[in-house]
Each structure stands twice: as C-alpha cells, then as structure tokens.
GROMACS .gro file of C-alpha atoms in nm:
model
  354
    1UNK     CA    1  -3.713  -2.943   0.316
    2UNK     CA    2  -3.474  -2.977   0.611
    3UNK     CA    3  -3.415  -3.334   0.715
    4UNK     CA    4  -3.151  -3.268   0.979
    5UNK     CA    5  -3.242  -3.411   1.321
    6UNK     CA    6  -3.534  -3.602   1.166
    7UNK     CA    7  -3.583  -3.977   1.212
    8UNK     CA    8  -3.652  -4.195   0.909
    9UNK     CA    9  -3.955  -4.422   0.919
   10UNK     CA   10  -4.068  -4.715   0.703
   11UNK     CA   11  -3.719  -4.862   0.719
   12UNK     CA   12  -3.537  -5.142   0.905
   13UNK     CA   13  -3.339  -5.047   1.216
   14UNK     CA   14  -3.097  -5.262   1.407
   15UNK     CA   15  -3.262  -5.362   1.736
   16UNK     CA   16  -3.047  -5.604   1.937
   17UNK     CA   17  -2.837  -5.918   1.934
   18UNK     CA   18  -3.032  -6.238   1.893
   19UNK     CA   19  -2.848  -6.393   2.188
   20UNK     CA   20  -2.984  -6.119   2.417
   21UNK     CA   21  -3.337  -6.254   2.375
   22UNK     CA   22  -3.378  -6.603   2.522
   23UNK     CA   23  -3.673  -6.834   2.457
   24UNK     CA   24  -3.969  -6.753   2.679
   25UNK     CA   25  -3.828  -6.412   2.770
   26UNK     CA   26  -3.905  -6.048   2.686
   27UNK     CA   27  -3.684  -5.739   2.675
   28UNK     CA   28  -3.789  -5.372   2.671
   29UNK     CA   29  -3.608  -5.111   2.460
   30UNK     CA   30  -3.675  -4.762   2.328
   31UNK     CA   31  -3.619  -4.697   1.957
   32UNK     CA   32  -3.709  -4.368   1.787
   33UNK     CA   33  -3.869  -4.257   2.114
   34UNK     CA   34  -4.107  -4.553   2.097
   35UNK     CA   35  -4.126  -4.801   2.387
   36UNK     CA   36  -4.099  -5.149   2.240
   37UNK     CA   37  -4.126  -5.491   2.400
   38UNK     CA   38  -3.924  -5.760   2.222
   39UNK     CA   39  -4.002  -6.122   2.298
   40UNK     CA   40  -3.912  -6.472   2.190
   41UNK     CA   41  -4.173  -6.745   2.214
   42UNK     CA   42  -4.094  -7.093   2.342
   43UNK     CA   43  -4.096  -7.196   1.974
   44UNK     CA   44  -3.814  -6.948   1.907
   45UNK     CA   45  -4.017  -6.688   1.715
   46UNK     CA   46  -3.920  -6.326   1.776
   47UNK     CA   47  -4.186  -6.053   1.803
   48UNK     CA   48  -4.210  -5.685   1.893
   49UNK     CA   49  -4.505  -5.499   2.048
   50UNK     CA   50  -4.557  -5.141   2.160
   51UNK     CA   51  -4.474  -5.155   2.530
   52UNK     CA   52  -4.802  -4.995   2.641
   53UNK     CA   53  -5.125  -5.171   2.732
   54UNK     CA   54  -5.415  -5.003   2.544
   55UNK     CA   55  -5.639  -5.036   2.853
   56UNK     CA   56  -5.465  -4.815   3.112
   57UNK     CA   57  -5.121  -4.750   2.957
   58UNK     CA   58  -4.925  -4.980   3.188
   59UNK     CA   59  -4.600  -5.100   3.022
   60UNK     CA   60  -4.649  -5.458   2.914
   61UNK     CA   61  -4.288  -5.521   3.021
   62UNK     CA   62  -4.415  -5.488   3.380
   63UNK     CA   63  -4.634  -5.795   3.330
   64UNK     CA   64  -4.579  -6.165   3.270
   65UNK     CA   65  -4.489  -6.372   2.965
   66UNK     CA   66  -4.567  -6.743   2.950
   67UNK     CA   67  -4.370  -6.804   2.631
   68UNK     CA   68  -4.675  -6.752   2.411
   69UNK     CA   69  -4.872  -6.448   2.533
   70UNK     CA   70  -4.803  -6.133   2.733
   71UNK     CA   71  -5.019  -6.064   3.039
   72UNK     CA   72  -5.062  -5.704   3.159
   73UNK     CA   73  -4.977  -5.665   3.527
   74UNK     CA   74  -5.269  -5.427   3.596
   75UNK     CA   75  -5.583  -5.618   3.488
   76UNK     CA   76  -5.447  -5.937   3.334
   77UNK     CA   77  -5.532  -5.861   2.972
   78UNK     CA   78  -5.358  -6.106   2.738
   79UNK     CA   79  -5.197  -6.024   2.402
   80UNK     CA   80  -5.049  -6.263   2.149
   81UNK     CA   81  -4.727  -6.206   1.955
   82UNK     CA   82  -4.898  -5.995   1.686
   83UNK     CA   83  -5.067  -5.773   1.945
   84UNK     CA   84  -5.419  -5.917   1.938
   85UNK     CA   85  -5.602  -5.918   2.271
   86UNK     CA   86  -5.705  -6.276   2.352
   87UNK     CA   87  -5.839  -6.248   2.706
   88UNK     CA   88  -5.999  -5.991   2.941
   89UNK     CA   89  -6.038  -6.165   3.279
   90UNK     CA   90  -6.284  -5.908   3.422
   91UNK     CA   91  -6.556  -6.008   3.171
   92UNK     CA   92  -6.828  -6.234   3.308
   93UNK     CA   93  -6.951  -6.538   3.116
   94UNK     CA   94  -7.262  -6.356   2.992
   95UNK     CA   95  -7.081  -6.041   2.881
   96UNK     CA   96  -6.993  -6.036   2.512
   97UNK     CA   97  -6.717  -5.814   2.379
   98UNK     CA   98  -6.542  -5.832   2.045
   99UNK     CA   99  -6.178  -5.876   2.146
  100UNK     CA  100  -6.071  -5.800   1.789
  101UNK     CA  101  -6.129  -5.434   1.873
  102UNK     CA  102  -5.842  -5.437   2.123
  103UNK     CA  103  -5.490  -5.454   1.989
  104UNK     CA  104  -5.136  -5.349   2.071
  105UNK     CA  105  -4.927  -5.208   1.788
  106UNK     CA  106  -4.703  -5.481   1.645
  107UNK     CA  107  -4.382  -5.431   1.446
  108UNK     CA  108  -4.232  -5.656   1.177
  109UNK     CA  109  -3.906  -5.813   1.298
  110UNK     CA  110  -3.643  -6.034   1.136
  111UNK     CA  111  -3.351  -6.232   1.277
  112UNK     CA  112  -3.055  -6.258   1.039
  113UNK     CA  113  -2.690  -6.347   1.108
  114UNK     CA  114  -2.739  -6.332   1.484
  115UNK     CA  115  -2.909  -5.991   1.481
  116UNK     CA  116  -3.269  -5.878   1.530
  117UNK     CA  117  -3.396  -5.598   1.305
  118UNK     CA  118  -3.720  -5.402   1.345
  119UNK     CA  119  -3.923  -5.218   1.082
  120UNK     CA  120  -4.033  -4.879   1.217
  121UNK     CA  121  -4.347  -4.757   1.035
  122UNK     CA  122  -4.476  -4.402   1.014
  123UNK     CA  123  -4.838  -4.501   1.077
  124UNK     CA  124  -5.043  -4.767   1.252
  125UNK     CA  125  -5.138  -4.986   0.956
  126UNK     CA  126  -5.251  -5.341   1.019
  127UNK     CA  127  -4.980  -5.595   1.092
  128UNK     CA  128  -5.029  -5.769   0.757
  129UNK     CA  129  -5.000  -5.436   0.573
  130UNK     CA  130  -4.680  -5.353   0.761
  131UNK     CA  131  -4.538  -5.698   0.683
  132UNK     CA  132  -4.607  -5.647   0.313
  133UNK     CA  133  -4.437  -5.308   0.309
  134UNK     CA  134  -4.145  -5.425   0.522
  135UNK     CA  135  -4.083  -5.715   0.284
  136UNK     CA  136  -4.018  -5.466   0.004
  137UNK     CA  137  -3.697  -5.351   0.177
  138UNK     CA  138  -3.404  -5.586   0.216
  139UNK     CA  139  -3.213  -5.606   0.544
  140UNK     CA  140  -2.835  -5.545   0.546
  141UNK     CA  141  -2.635  -5.868   0.546
  142UNK     CA  142  -2.266  -5.952   0.567
  143UNK     CA  143  -2.177  -6.098   0.227
  144UNK     CA  144  -1.967  -6.412   0.230
  145UNK     CA  145  -2.127  -6.537   0.554
  146UNK     CA  146  -2.448  -6.741   0.558
  147UNK     CA  147  -2.768  -6.619   0.724
  148UNK     CA  148  -2.703  -6.837   1.029
  149UNK     CA  149  -2.359  -6.686   1.096
  150UNK     CA  150  -2.318  -6.498   1.423
  151UNK     CA  151  -2.071  -6.222   1.516
  152UNK     CA  152  -1.750  -6.332   1.685
  153UNK     CA  153  -1.705  -6.005   1.873
  154UNK     CA  154  -1.944  -5.727   1.977
  155UNK     CA  155  -1.919  -5.381   2.128
  156UNK     CA  156  -2.224  -5.172   2.227
  157UNK     CA  157  -2.190  -4.808   2.323
  158UNK     CA  158  -2.427  -4.520   2.394
  159UNK     CA  159  -2.356  -4.186   2.225
  160UNK     CA  160  -2.522  -3.878   2.382
  161UNK     CA  161  -2.631  -3.725   2.051
  162UNK     CA  162  -2.881  -3.737   1.766
  163UNK     CA  163  -2.827  -4.015   1.514
  164UNK     CA  164  -2.717  -3.760   1.249
  165UNK     CA  165  -2.411  -3.657   1.449
  166UNK     CA  166  -2.322  -4.019   1.525
  167UNK     CA  167  -2.347  -4.117   1.156
  168UNK     CA  168  -2.156  -3.816   1.023
  169UNK     CA  169  -1.886  -3.856   1.288
  170UNK     CA  170  -1.828  -4.225   1.225
  171UNK     CA  171  -1.809  -4.189   0.845
  172UNK     CA  172  -1.583  -3.882   0.856
  173UNK     CA  173  -1.252  -3.971   0.679
  174UNK     CA  174  -1.053  -3.664   0.788
  175UNK     CA  175  -1.069  -3.704   1.167
  176UNK     CA  176  -0.866  -4.025   1.192
  177UNK     CA  177  -0.511  -3.879   1.238
  178UNK     CA  178  -0.638  -3.640   1.506
  179UNK     CA  179  -0.893  -3.844   1.702
  180UNK     CA  180  -0.742  -4.192   1.667
  181UNK     CA  181  -0.372  -4.115   1.711
  182UNK     CA  182  -0.223  -4.419   1.886
  183UNK     CA  183   0.066  -4.661   1.830
  184UNK     CA  184  -0.174  -4.944   1.749
  185UNK     CA  185  -0.377  -4.748   1.495
  186UNK     CA  186  -0.231  -4.422   1.364
  187UNK     CA  187   0.099  -4.324   1.523
  188UNK     CA  188   0.223  -4.122   1.225
  189UNK     CA  189   0.098  -3.759   1.255
  190UNK     CA  190   0.191  -3.678   0.893
  191UNK     CA  191  -0.097  -3.644   0.649
  192UNK     CA  192  -0.106  -3.798   0.304
  193UNK     CA  193  -0.345  -3.756   0.014
  194UNK     CA  194  -0.622  -4.013  -0.015
  195UNK     CA  195  -0.791  -4.080  -0.349
  196UNK     CA  196  -1.093  -4.312  -0.336
  197UNK     CA  197  -1.359  -4.415  -0.588
  198UNK     CA  198  -1.723  -4.429  -0.478
  199UNK     CA  199  -2.029  -4.588  -0.637
  200UNK     CA  200  -2.400  -4.576  -0.551
  201UNK     CA  201  -2.529  -4.888  -0.375
  202UNK     CA  202  -2.870  -4.980  -0.225
  203UNK     CA  203  -2.990  -4.686  -0.013
  204UNK     CA  204  -2.635  -4.558   0.016
  205UNK     CA  205  -2.289  -4.569  -0.137
  206UNK     CA  206  -1.975  -4.784  -0.144
  207UNK     CA  207  -1.607  -4.700  -0.140
  208UNK     CA  208  -1.461  -4.933  -0.400
  209UNK     CA  209  -1.236  -5.215  -0.291
  210UNK     CA  210  -0.878  -5.094  -0.280
  211UNK     CA  211  -0.542  -5.195  -0.141
  212UNK     CA  212  -0.428  -5.018   0.174
  213UNK     CA  213  -0.131  -4.792   0.117
  214UNK     CA  214  -0.091  -4.733   0.491
  215UNK     CA  215  -0.143  -5.033   0.717
  216UNK     CA  216  -0.193  -5.054   1.093
  217UNK     CA  217  -0.113  -5.301   1.369
  218UNK     CA  218  -0.460  -5.458   1.342
  219UNK     CA  219  -0.461  -5.481   0.964
  220UNK     CA  220  -0.121  -5.655   0.982
  221UNK     CA  221  -0.272  -5.922   1.209
  222UNK     CA  222  -0.513  -6.025   0.934
  223UNK     CA  223  -0.244  -6.093   0.677
  224UNK     CA  224  -0.036  -5.936   0.403
  225UNK     CA  225  -0.163  -5.689   0.142
  226UNK     CA  226  -0.511  -5.631   0.284
  227UNK     CA  227  -0.780  -5.485   0.058
  228UNK     CA  228  -1.071  -5.285   0.193
  229UNK     CA  229  -1.424  -5.204   0.080
  230UNK     CA  230  -1.655  -4.981   0.287
  231UNK     CA  231  -2.027  -4.940   0.229
  232UNK     CA  232  -2.288  -4.722   0.396
  233UNK     CA  233  -2.667  -4.742   0.377
  234UNK     CA  234  -2.965  -4.582   0.546
  235UNK     CA  235  -3.061  -4.544   0.820
  236UNK     CA  236  -2.713  -4.590   0.969
  237UNK     CA  237  -2.530  -4.908   0.864
  238UNK     CA  238  -2.158  -4.908   0.784
  239UNK     CA  239  -1.992  -5.231   0.669
  240UNK     CA  240  -1.615  -5.251   0.628
  241UNK     CA  241  -1.483  -5.564   0.460
  242UNK     CA  242  -1.112  -5.642   0.482
  243UNK     CA  243  -0.978  -5.928   0.272
  244UNK     CA  244  -0.641  -6.097   0.230
  245UNK     CA  245  -0.552  -6.412   0.039
  246UNK     CA  246  -0.627  -6.618   0.348
  247UNK     CA  247  -0.898  -6.440   0.546
  248UNK     CA  248  -1.194  -6.202   0.558
  249UNK     CA  249  -1.289  -5.968   0.841
  250UNK     CA  250  -1.616  -5.774   0.829
  251UNK     CA  251  -1.694  -5.497   1.073
  252UNK     CA  252  -2.058  -5.388   1.071
  253UNK     CA  253  -2.139  -5.076   1.271
  254UNK     CA  254  -2.510  -5.013   1.317
  255UNK     CA  255  -2.647  -4.689   1.459
  256UNK     CA  256  -2.988  -4.698   1.628
  257UNK     CA  257  -3.162  -4.383   1.755
  258UNK     CA  258  -3.308  -4.416   2.103
  259UNK     CA  259  -3.426  -4.055   2.127
  260UNK     CA  260  -3.336  -3.711   1.991
  261UNK     CA  261  -3.026  -3.696   2.210
  262UNK     CA  262  -2.936  -4.061   2.266
  263UNK     CA  263  -2.804  -4.308   2.009
  264UNK     CA  264  -2.689  -4.668   2.043
  265UNK     CA  265  -2.382  -4.768   1.841
  266UNK     CA  266  -2.322  -5.141   1.798
  267UNK     CA  267  -2.010  -5.279   1.633
  268UNK     CA  268  -2.013  -5.644   1.521
  269UNK     CA  269  -1.724  -5.847   1.380
  270UNK     CA  270  -1.759  -6.144   1.146
  271UNK     CA  271  -1.437  -6.318   1.049
  272UNK     CA  272  -1.274  -6.632   0.918
  273UNK     CA  273  -0.972  -6.583   1.146
  274UNK     CA  274  -0.929  -6.896   1.363
  275UNK     CA  275  -0.763  -6.720   1.657
  276UNK     CA  276  -1.024  -6.450   1.724
  277UNK     CA  277  -1.186  -6.630   2.019
  278UNK     CA  278  -0.850  -6.672   2.189
  279UNK     CA  279  -0.737  -6.311   2.145
  280UNK     CA  280  -1.080  -6.149   2.185
  281UNK     CA  281  -1.023  -6.050   2.552
  282UNK     CA  282  -0.708  -5.868   2.443
  283UNK     CA  283  -0.843  -5.708   2.125
  284UNK     CA  284  -1.185  -5.586   2.246
  285UNK     CA  285  -1.043  -5.324   2.485
  286UNK     CA  286  -0.866  -5.167   2.184
  287UNK     CA  287  -1.194  -5.162   1.992
  288UNK     CA  288  -1.370  -4.999   2.286
  289UNK     CA  289  -1.093  -4.741   2.317
  290UNK     CA  290  -1.127  -4.662   1.946
  291UNK     CA  291  -1.505  -4.613   1.976
  292UNK     CA  292  -1.461  -4.411   2.296
  293UNK     CA  293  -1.238  -4.171   2.105
  294UNK     CA  294  -1.527  -4.106   1.865
  295UNK     CA  295  -1.770  -4.079   2.155
  296UNK     CA  296  -1.550  -3.825   2.333
  297UNK     CA  297  -1.565  -3.601   2.025
  298UNK     CA  298  -1.944  -3.627   2.022
  299UNK     CA  299  -1.958  -3.532   2.391
  300UNK     CA  300  -1.743  -3.225   2.326
  301UNK     CA  301  -1.950  -3.141   2.018
  302UNK     CA  302  -2.264  -3.123   2.231
  303UNK     CA  303  -2.112  -2.832   2.422
  304UNK     CA  304  -2.091  -2.625   2.107
  305UNK     CA  305  -2.427  -2.740   1.973
  306UNK     CA  306  -2.600  -2.585   2.277
  307UNK     CA  307  -2.544  -2.247   2.110
  308UNK     CA  308  -2.723  -2.368   1.793
  309UNK     CA  309  -2.442  -2.273   1.553
  310UNK     CA  310  -2.449  -2.311   1.176
  311UNK     CA  311  -2.245  -2.618   1.074
  312UNK     CA  312  -2.025  -2.640   0.767
  313UNK     CA  313  -1.949  -2.921   0.521
  314UNK     CA  314  -1.657  -2.891   0.281
  315UNK     CA  315  -1.555  -3.081  -0.031
  316UNK     CA  316  -1.427  -3.354  -0.064
  317UNK     CA  317  -1.370  -3.465   0.293
  318UNK     CA  318  -1.733  -3.398   0.390
  319UNK     CA  319  -1.896  -3.527   0.072
  320UNK     CA  320  -1.999  -3.852   0.239
  321UNK     CA  321  -2.182  -3.646   0.502
  322UNK     CA  322  -2.352  -3.449   0.223
  323UNK     CA  323  -2.457  -3.776   0.061
  324UNK     CA  324  -2.605  -3.895   0.390
  325UNK     CA  325  -2.832  -3.591   0.415
  326UNK     CA  326  -2.924  -3.619   0.046
  327UNK     CA  327  -3.012  -3.988   0.092
  328UNK     CA  328  -3.230  -3.903   0.393
  329UNK     CA  329  -3.410  -3.631   0.200
  330UNK     CA  330  -3.476  -3.855  -0.101
  331UNK     CA  331  -3.595  -4.144   0.117
  332UNK     CA  332  -3.838  -3.910   0.294
  333UNK     CA  333  -3.967  -3.763  -0.034
  334UNK     CA  334  -4.010  -4.108  -0.190
  335UNK     CA  335  -4.215  -4.219   0.112
  336UNK     CA  336  -4.430  -3.906   0.110
  337UNK     CA  337  -4.490  -3.933  -0.265
  338UNK     CA  338  -4.541  -4.311  -0.253
  339UNK     CA  339  -4.283  -4.376  -0.525
  340UNK     CA  340  -3.961  -4.581  -0.558
  341UNK     CA  341  -3.642  -4.446  -0.400
  342UNK     CA  342  -3.397  -4.291  -0.647
  343UNK     CA  343  -3.040  -4.288  -0.524
  344UNK     CA  344  -2.899  -3.933  -0.550
  345UNK     CA  345  -2.537  -4.056  -0.523
  346UNK     CA  346  -2.343  -4.079  -0.848
  347UNK     CA  347  -2.013  -4.249  -0.929
  348UNK     CA  348  -1.734  -4.019  -0.816
  349UNK     CA  349  -1.366  -3.989  -0.715
  350UNK     CA  350  -1.305  -3.810  -0.384
  351UNK     CA  351  -0.974  -3.668  -0.261
  352UNK     CA  352  -0.873  -3.551   0.084
  353UNK     CA  353  -0.576  -3.541   0.317
  354UNK     CA  354  -0.571  -3.770   0.615
   0.00000   0.00000   0.00000
C-alpha cells in the first residue's frame, strides 16, 4: 500500500496559537482540505465546526457569533459549539421540526501550552464518539514546562508542498552544510561523520540525548556544553530540546497540511532563558532566514516534481525519512484494522556525513 501523498486521519493536528483566538471571536482555517471554523466562547471554551451551513452551504464564518452560538448569514440558523442547530427563524409558531436532525460536523479540540490542537477524523461519527476516540491519543507536550506555559517566540511559514515533502525536508540530517551555510549557523563547509543513537518513541522515534561536538553561534548563547535530544512523531511534530547546566530551550516545529500542495510550518520556542524577550526582535529574523532556506529548497523541488520522477532514499542519511513513511503506513493499517498501533522503528545507530 502506497502512503505517499496521503493524509493521516484519526490523529491530532496542530491548528493555531491560542492567542490568535480571542474570547467571543471566530477564525476560519483550512486543514486537510476541510474548511473549519474555530471559535472561543465568552467563557473561554474553544470549539471547531465544519465551516459550512448544512442548509445552503454558506460558510458559517460569513455569519455572526455572539460568544455562545454561530448564526448563519443566509437564513439565521443558529448552531451551538458542538454543532447542534438550536434555532431556525423561518419556522412559524405552529410548525414543529426536530432540530436534532440538523447538525454541523464538530471536531474535538484541546488547548495545551498555548496551542490549539484539532482531532481530524476519517468519518462523521457523533461528537461524543469522536471525543472518546480522540481521548485515546495523547497530544504532544513540551516536557519540563507545565500545561499553562506559552511559547516565548513563534514563526509561522507557508510551504508550497505536500506535508510529506515538508516533513522529510525538515528532518533531513544531510542537507545542513549545504542549505544552511552561514556564519551564524554552519560556516565550516567541511563534513564530519555523525554517529547518533535512535530509539522508538510514541508514534515516532527519538535521537538520544547527546553532547554537541560542533557548536554554533546560537547554541553558544544558551551556555557551555549543550546537550541535544530530538524527537519526531506523527503526523508531523519535531521537538528539539537543548539543555545546559543553567537552561533549557525547546524548539517544537509542527507541520499542518492545508491542502495537497500547501503546508503550514509553525516553529515555537519554549525556554528558561531570561533574556529571550529582550533579544527576540534580533533573533527571530535569523530563525525566519533559517526556515526560508528550507522553504527555498521545497520551492525548487516542486519544479522537478512536475515531471513525476522516482525519488530515492539512501542509508543511513535517509533512514529517518524511511521511518516516517513506515510510521504512516502502520498508523493507516492499524486504523483500517481497528487495532493498536505497533511502532515499526527499532533501536538503531545511524551514521552519516554532515
């Protein structure tokens, strides 16, 4: 079964920053080709509905929100935060109609560490059924920071590609000296051998914590002798944790598919460094430049992909990409066969030059 260019369902996707959704407001986004209306009630509860009125297909985002219910702009139908129709103004007092028959698809959502996540199901089960299934999967969290922590720095970028190419490109260990060659990151063009140990972890894999043999300008800012651990999990979450004796910096990159050829890449930083707020205006342009270097490669890659070529993966530098496709395939099979996920990744040492 080929799982390239296929979206995973029945899994949590990163949706948006919690601070982007104010109380009493709604915000429309597209995720996995599905139009979704996110909202936050006046009580602070976050919800997500399919952004289409079931009456005449008008986007609900074109209507009004009073902080409790959404009103369609076409005929004034009302829907609560779980998608139940509560009012049809055109009905007369003597006309009876079971409003329970009219619903908008609702998605389970969670707000953790300043981020809103959405569970994208493969079918239109009832909201309670979706909630039960969604609760079986944990949501990625930054360890060492409580659930109320918020990111100190954020970068959001659109990549013109399928999620697979964004994921494989961002986890690729061999491209760094060629794509990210700069005085502040990798000025030395000489390659050296990298030897890293990997272990399976929930819905993905983890590069074991290790001391950096080659530091950079930014790693030096954190403190002496930094150690790094990098984990990846489906559908596209990469967490890099850098620790010194004094501080911890976590960089979580989340990759959210908008459509087959558009992907949103969000990078969030959590840190104990006291000076981040002061230097953030100086440091963020470097982060954006770094991500733009990856994006530029994706843009160029699309030129070649128009000819539908066969793509190659080599050992060991491309093993993480192989694991990604194996994880996708197993997750899909487990869903189809209604059985627990079995991680195909095994403990292994990988070697490459970079």
